[in-house]
Amino acid sequence: MLAALCPIEKSIVQLPAEAGSTLKPILSPPGGYYDQDIQLEITAPRSNAQGSVIFTVDGSVPTHTVGTVYVQPIHLNAATPTVTVIRARAILADG
């Protein structure tokens, strides 16, 4: 999933999951303009899914070798006007 948090327009573009081993995570709050700091939470789409969520904050595609394993909310600062592109992928334990 790609979420662009930007000052001009609200947008979320969902990327397709790959065959069987990945799921689209849920971002909260969703992509859009925020005039205050936010804590972005990323959760797996199924609470019983065994695996992890990997994310990037530079727009690159998260993989097993690229990105950071999500463990806590991501702080996004509204004081710095910028576009932050976050991509996240839930990867199942068998994937």
Short mmCIF file of C-alpha atoms in Angstrom, two decimals:
data_model
loop_
_atom_site.label_atom_id
_atom_site.label_comp_id
_atom_site.label_asym_id
_atom_site.label_seq_id
_atom_site.Cartn_x
_atom_site.Cartn_y
_atom_site.Cartn_z
CA MET A 1 0.00 0.00 0.00
CA LEU A 2 1.25 3.47 -0.82
CA ALA A 3 0.08 6.41 1.22
CA ALA A 4 1.13 9.89 0.21
CA LEU A 5 0.74 12.35 3.06
CA CYS A 6 0.92 15.72 1.34
CA PRO A 7 -0.26 19.30 1.78
CA ILE A 8 -2.00 19.55 -1.60
CA GLU A 9 -4.29 16.58 -2.00
CA LYS A 10 -5.54 13.57 -0.15
CA SER A 11 -4.55 10.34 -1.78
CA ILE A 12 -4.05 6.67 -1.12
CA VAL A 13 -3.04 4.36 -3.91
CA GLN A 14 -3.26 0.70 -3.04
CA LEU A 15 -0.73 -1.57 -4.65
CA PRO A 16 -1.76 -5.14 -5.45
CA ALA A 17 -0.58 -7.85 -3.08
CA GLU A 18 1.73 -10.45 -4.52
CA ALA A 19 0.67 -14.07 -4.86
CA GLY A 20 -0.39 -15.48 -1.52
CA SER A 21 2.53 -14.29 0.59
CA THR A 22 1.63 -10.62 1.08
CA LEU A 23 -1.41 -8.75 2.31
CA LYS A 24 -2.36 -5.08 2.18
CA PRO A 25 -1.82 -3.48 5.59
CA ILE A 26 -4.17 -0.89 7.04
CA LEU A 27 -2.88 2.65 7.63
CA SER A 28 -4.47 4.83 10.30
CA PRO A 29 -5.01 7.66 9.76
CA PRO A 30 -5.27 7.25 5.98
CA GLY A 31 -3.25 9.30 3.50
CA GLY A 32 -4.09 12.96 3.21
CA TYR A 33 -3.25 16.45 4.44
CA TYR A 34 -2.62 16.86 8.15
CA ASP A 35 -1.99 20.24 9.77
CA GLN A 36 -0.93 18.69 13.04
CA ASP A 37 1.54 15.99 14.03
CA ILE A 38 0.22 12.48 13.61
CA GLN A 39 1.16 9.01 14.78
CA LEU A 40 0.73 6.69 11.82
CA GLU A 41 -0.26 3.16 12.81
CA ILE A 42 0.11 0.24 10.42
CA THR A 43 -1.72 -3.00 11.11
CA ALA A 44 -1.96 -6.33 9.34
CA PRO A 45 -5.32 -6.78 7.57
CA ARG A 46 -6.09 -9.93 9.59
CA SER A 47 -5.48 -10.03 13.32
CA ASN A 48 -4.61 -13.73 13.14
CA ALA A 49 -2.01 -13.31 10.37
CA GLN A 50 1.43 -14.57 11.42
CA GLY A 51 4.18 -12.43 9.99
CA SER A 52 5.30 -8.82 10.01
CA VAL A 53 4.69 -5.45 8.40
CA ILE A 54 7.60 -3.83 6.57
CA PHE A 55 7.48 -0.15 5.58
CA THR A 56 9.54 2.53 3.85
CA VAL A 57 9.28 6.31 4.16
CA ASP A 58 11.06 7.21 0.90
CA GLY A 59 8.57 5.73 -1.57
CA SER A 60 10.63 2.63 -2.29
CA VAL A 61 8.90 -0.75 -2.40
CA PRO A 62 9.23 -2.63 0.91
CA THR A 63 10.64 -6.16 0.61
CA HIS A 64 12.34 -8.70 2.86
CA THR A 65 15.59 -6.77 2.37
CA VAL A 66 14.37 -3.16 1.89
CA GLY A 67 12.53 -1.30 4.62
CA THR A 68 11.96 -1.36 8.34
CA VAL A 69 9.91 -3.85 10.35
CA TYR A 70 7.00 -1.95 11.92
CA VAL A 71 6.98 -2.15 15.73
CA GLN A 72 5.46 1.17 16.84
CA PRO A 73 3.55 4.15 15.40
CA ILE A 74 5.50 6.40 13.02
CA HIS A 75 5.64 10.05 14.10
CA LEU A 76 5.04 12.51 11.24
CA ASN A 77 5.74 16.16 12.02
CA ALA A 78 3.36 18.73 10.49
CA ALA A 79 5.74 21.62 11.21
CA THR A 80 7.92 20.62 8.28
CA PRO A 81 5.89 21.07 5.08
CA THR A 82 6.84 18.11 2.96
CA VAL A 83 5.43 15.12 1.16
CA THR A 84 6.08 11.84 2.93
CA VAL A 85 5.46 8.72 0.87
CA ILE A 86 5.01 5.66 3.03
CA ARG A 87 4.73 2.22 1.53
CA ALA A 88 3.88 -0.78 3.66
CA ARG A 89 3.53 -4.49 3.06
CA ALA A 90 2.36 -7.23 5.40
CA ILE A 91 4.48 -10.32 4.84
CA LEU A 92 3.23 -13.66 6.09
CA ALA A 93 5.58 -15.91 8.05
CA ASP A 94 5.61 -18.44 5.19
CA GLY A 95 6.21 -15.75 2.55
#
